[in-house]
Amino acid sequence: MPANPKYLSSGTQRAAKITAGLIGGYLLSAMFHYVLGLVFENKAAVVVTSVYTLYMLWMVLFIIPFMMKSGGKAWTYYLVAIVLLAVIAYLIR
């Protein structure tokens, strides 16, 4: 039995959510681990740990946009967080 179309999101919303999760989630998790590398003294431990935690964080950040109504809102939240982490990284350096 097919799904009722009124409960499905449009193609553009679906594309915005997928790209927000895929690209925005990866960039956000990478920036988070970059800031962690700047904060902690033992950079080797951050690199070894980030191999696993970057993937896990990325998968969580990939799922979050699908729980939101709008893909644009997900992109907005992710871009604000990425810029905030970039500012923090700039201030630390």
PDB file of C-alpha atoms in Angstrom:
ATOM      1  CA  MET A   1       0.000   0.000   0.000  1.00  0.00           C
ATOM      2  CA  PRO A   2       1.626   3.281  -1.073  1.00  0.00           C
ATOM      3  CA  ALA A   3       2.117   6.167   1.307  1.00  0.00           C
ATOM      4  CA  ASN A   4      -0.331   9.046   1.288  1.00  0.00           C
ATOM      5  CA  PRO A   5       1.338  11.897  -0.659  1.00  0.00           C
ATOM      6  CA  LYS A   6       0.080  14.566   1.728  1.00  0.00           C
ATOM      7  CA  TYR A   7       2.365  13.159   4.442  1.00  0.00           C
ATOM      8  CA  LEU A   8       5.462  13.113   2.235  1.00  0.00           C
ATOM      9  CA  SER A   9       7.823  16.056   1.860  1.00  0.00           C
ATOM     10  CA  SER A  10       8.432  17.635  -1.536  1.00  0.00           C
ATOM     11  CA  GLY A  11      11.445  16.820  -3.671  1.00  0.00           C
ATOM     12  CA  THR A  12      13.229  20.055  -2.847  1.00  0.00           C
ATOM     13  CA  GLN A  13      12.695  19.558   0.888  1.00  0.00           C
ATOM     14  CA  ARG A  14      13.975  16.005   0.599  1.00  0.00           C
ATOM     15  CA  ALA A  15      17.057  17.197  -1.315  1.00  0.00           C
ATOM     16  CA  ALA A  16      17.693  19.970   1.229  1.00  0.00           C
ATOM     17  CA  LYS A  17      17.472  17.495   4.108  1.00  0.00           C
ATOM     18  CA  ILE A  18      19.768  14.992   2.404  1.00  0.00           C
ATOM     19  CA  THR A  19      22.394  17.608   1.558  1.00  0.00           C
ATOM     20  CA  ALA A  20      22.145  19.155   5.028  1.00  0.00           C
ATOM     21  CA  GLY A  21      22.757  15.771   6.597  1.00  0.00           C
ATOM     22  CA  LEU A  22      25.441  14.682   4.172  1.00  0.00           C
ATOM     23  CA  ILE A  23      27.466  17.846   3.595  1.00  0.00           C
ATOM     24  CA  GLY A  24      26.486  20.017   6.558  1.00  0.00           C
ATOM     25  CA  GLY A  25      26.712  17.153   9.037  1.00  0.00           C
ATOM     26  CA  TYR A  26      30.171  16.187   7.826  1.00  0.00           C
ATOM     27  CA  LEU A  27      31.455  19.757   7.884  1.00  0.00           C
ATOM     28  CA  LEU A  28      30.029  20.308  11.358  1.00  0.00           C
ATOM     29  CA  SER A  29      31.562  17.127  12.764  1.00  0.00           C
ATOM     30  CA  ALA A  30      34.906  17.905  11.093  1.00  0.00           C
ATOM     31  CA  MET A  31      34.940  21.449  12.517  1.00  0.00           C
ATOM     32  CA  PHE A  32      34.056  20.080  15.953  1.00  0.00           C
ATOM     33  CA  HIS A  33      37.029  17.720  15.856  1.00  0.00           C
ATOM     34  CA  TYR A  34      39.278  20.480  14.501  1.00  0.00           C
ATOM     35  CA  VAL A  35      38.418  22.649  17.511  1.00  0.00           C
ATOM     36  CA  LEU A  36      39.028  19.671  19.800  1.00  0.00           C
ATOM     37  CA  GLY A  37      42.470  19.293  18.238  1.00  0.00           C
ATOM     38  CA  LEU A  38      43.202  22.936  18.992  1.00  0.00           C
ATOM     39  CA  VAL A  39      41.985  22.718  22.584  1.00  0.00           C
ATOM     40  CA  PHE A  40      43.756  19.557  23.725  1.00  0.00           C
ATOM     41  CA  GLU A  41      47.525  19.254  23.989  1.00  0.00           C
ATOM     42  CA  ASN A  42      47.723  15.597  22.931  1.00  0.00           C
ATOM     43  CA  LYS A  43      46.875  15.943  19.247  1.00  0.00           C
ATOM     44  CA  ALA A  44      47.686  12.312  18.457  1.00  0.00           C
ATOM     45  CA  ALA A  45      44.949  11.142  20.810  1.00  0.00           C
ATOM     46  CA  VAL A  46      42.456  13.500  19.169  1.00  0.00           C
ATOM     47  CA  VAL A  47      43.347  12.182  15.717  1.00  0.00           C
ATOM     48  CA  VAL A  48      43.017   8.552  16.784  1.00  0.00           C
ATOM     49  CA  THR A  49      39.741   9.203  18.576  1.00  0.00           C
ATOM     50  CA  SER A  50      38.327  11.316  15.772  1.00  0.00           C
ATOM     51  CA  VAL A  51      38.599   8.400  13.347  1.00  0.00           C
ATOM     52  CA  TYR A  52      35.701   6.792  15.202  1.00  0.00           C
ATOM     53  CA  THR A  53      33.845   9.692  16.772  1.00  0.00           C
ATOM     54  CA  LEU A  54      33.730  11.786  13.591  1.00  0.00           C
ATOM     55  CA  TYR A  55      31.835   9.009  11.832  1.00  0.00           C
ATOM     56  CA  MET A  56      29.445   8.490  14.764  1.00  0.00           C
ATOM     57  CA  LEU A  57      28.773  12.220  15.136  1.00  0.00           C
ATOM     58  CA  TRP A  58      28.266  12.516  11.384  1.00  0.00           C
ATOM     59  CA  MET A  59      25.644   9.763  11.430  1.00  0.00           C
ATOM     60  CA  VAL A  60      23.754  11.501  14.251  1.00  0.00           C
ATOM     61  CA  LEU A  61      23.962  14.812  12.402  1.00  0.00           C
ATOM     62  CA  PHE A  62      22.770  13.038   9.241  1.00  0.00           C
ATOM     63  CA  ILE A  63      19.556  11.888  10.950  1.00  0.00           C
ATOM     64  CA  ILE A  64      18.647  15.200  12.643  1.00  0.00           C
ATOM     65  CA  PRO A  65      17.496  17.075   9.477  1.00  0.00           C
ATOM     66  CA  PHE A  66      14.930  14.361   8.753  1.00  0.00           C
ATOM     67  CA  MET A  67      13.272  15.090  12.090  1.00  0.00           C
ATOM     68  CA  MET A  68      12.820  18.757  11.157  1.00  0.00           C
ATOM     69  CA  LYS A  69       9.977  20.154   9.077  1.00  0.00           C
ATOM     70  CA  SER A  70      12.195  22.226   6.790  1.00  0.00           C
ATOM     71  CA  GLY A  71      15.497  21.392   5.141  1.00  0.00           C
ATOM     72  CA  GLY A  72      16.334  25.091   5.036  1.00  0.00           C
ATOM     73  CA  LYS A  73      16.046  25.296   8.799  1.00  0.00           C
ATOM     74  CA  ALA A  74      18.449  22.365   9.132  1.00  0.00           C
ATOM     75  CA  TRP A  75      20.922  24.091   6.820  1.00  0.00           C
ATOM     76  CA  THR A  76      20.575  27.298   8.834  1.00  0.00           C
ATOM     77  CA  TYR A  77      21.297  25.559  12.138  1.00  0.00           C
ATOM     78  CA  TYR A  78      24.243  23.659  10.694  1.00  0.00           C
ATOM     79  CA  LEU A  79      25.777  26.719   9.023  1.00  0.00           C
ATOM     80  CA  VAL A  80      25.431  28.798  12.199  1.00  0.00           C
ATOM     81  CA  ALA A  81      27.129  26.034  14.194  1.00  0.00           C
ATOM     82  CA  ILE A  82      29.909  25.699  11.596  1.00  0.00           C
ATOM     83  CA  VAL A  83      30.565  29.452  11.593  1.00  0.00           C
ATOM     84  CA  LEU A  84      30.504  29.515  15.404  1.00  0.00           C
ATOM     85  CA  LEU A  85      33.085  26.717  15.549  1.00  0.00           C
ATOM     86  CA  ALA A  86      35.197  28.505  12.917  1.00  0.00           C
ATOM     87  CA  VAL A  87      35.160  31.676  15.028  1.00  0.00           C
ATOM     88  CA  ILE A  88      36.148  29.675  18.102  1.00  0.00           C
ATOM     89  CA  ALA A  89      38.994  28.056  16.131  1.00  0.00           C
ATOM     90  CA  TYR A  90      40.132  31.483  14.926  1.00  0.00           C
ATOM     91  CA  LEU A  91      40.110  32.878  18.469  1.00  0.00           C
ATOM     92  CA  ILE A  92      42.037  29.907  19.857  1.00  0.00           C
ATOM     93  CA  ARG A  93      44.771  30.177  17.234  1.00  0.00           C
TER      94      ARG A  93
END
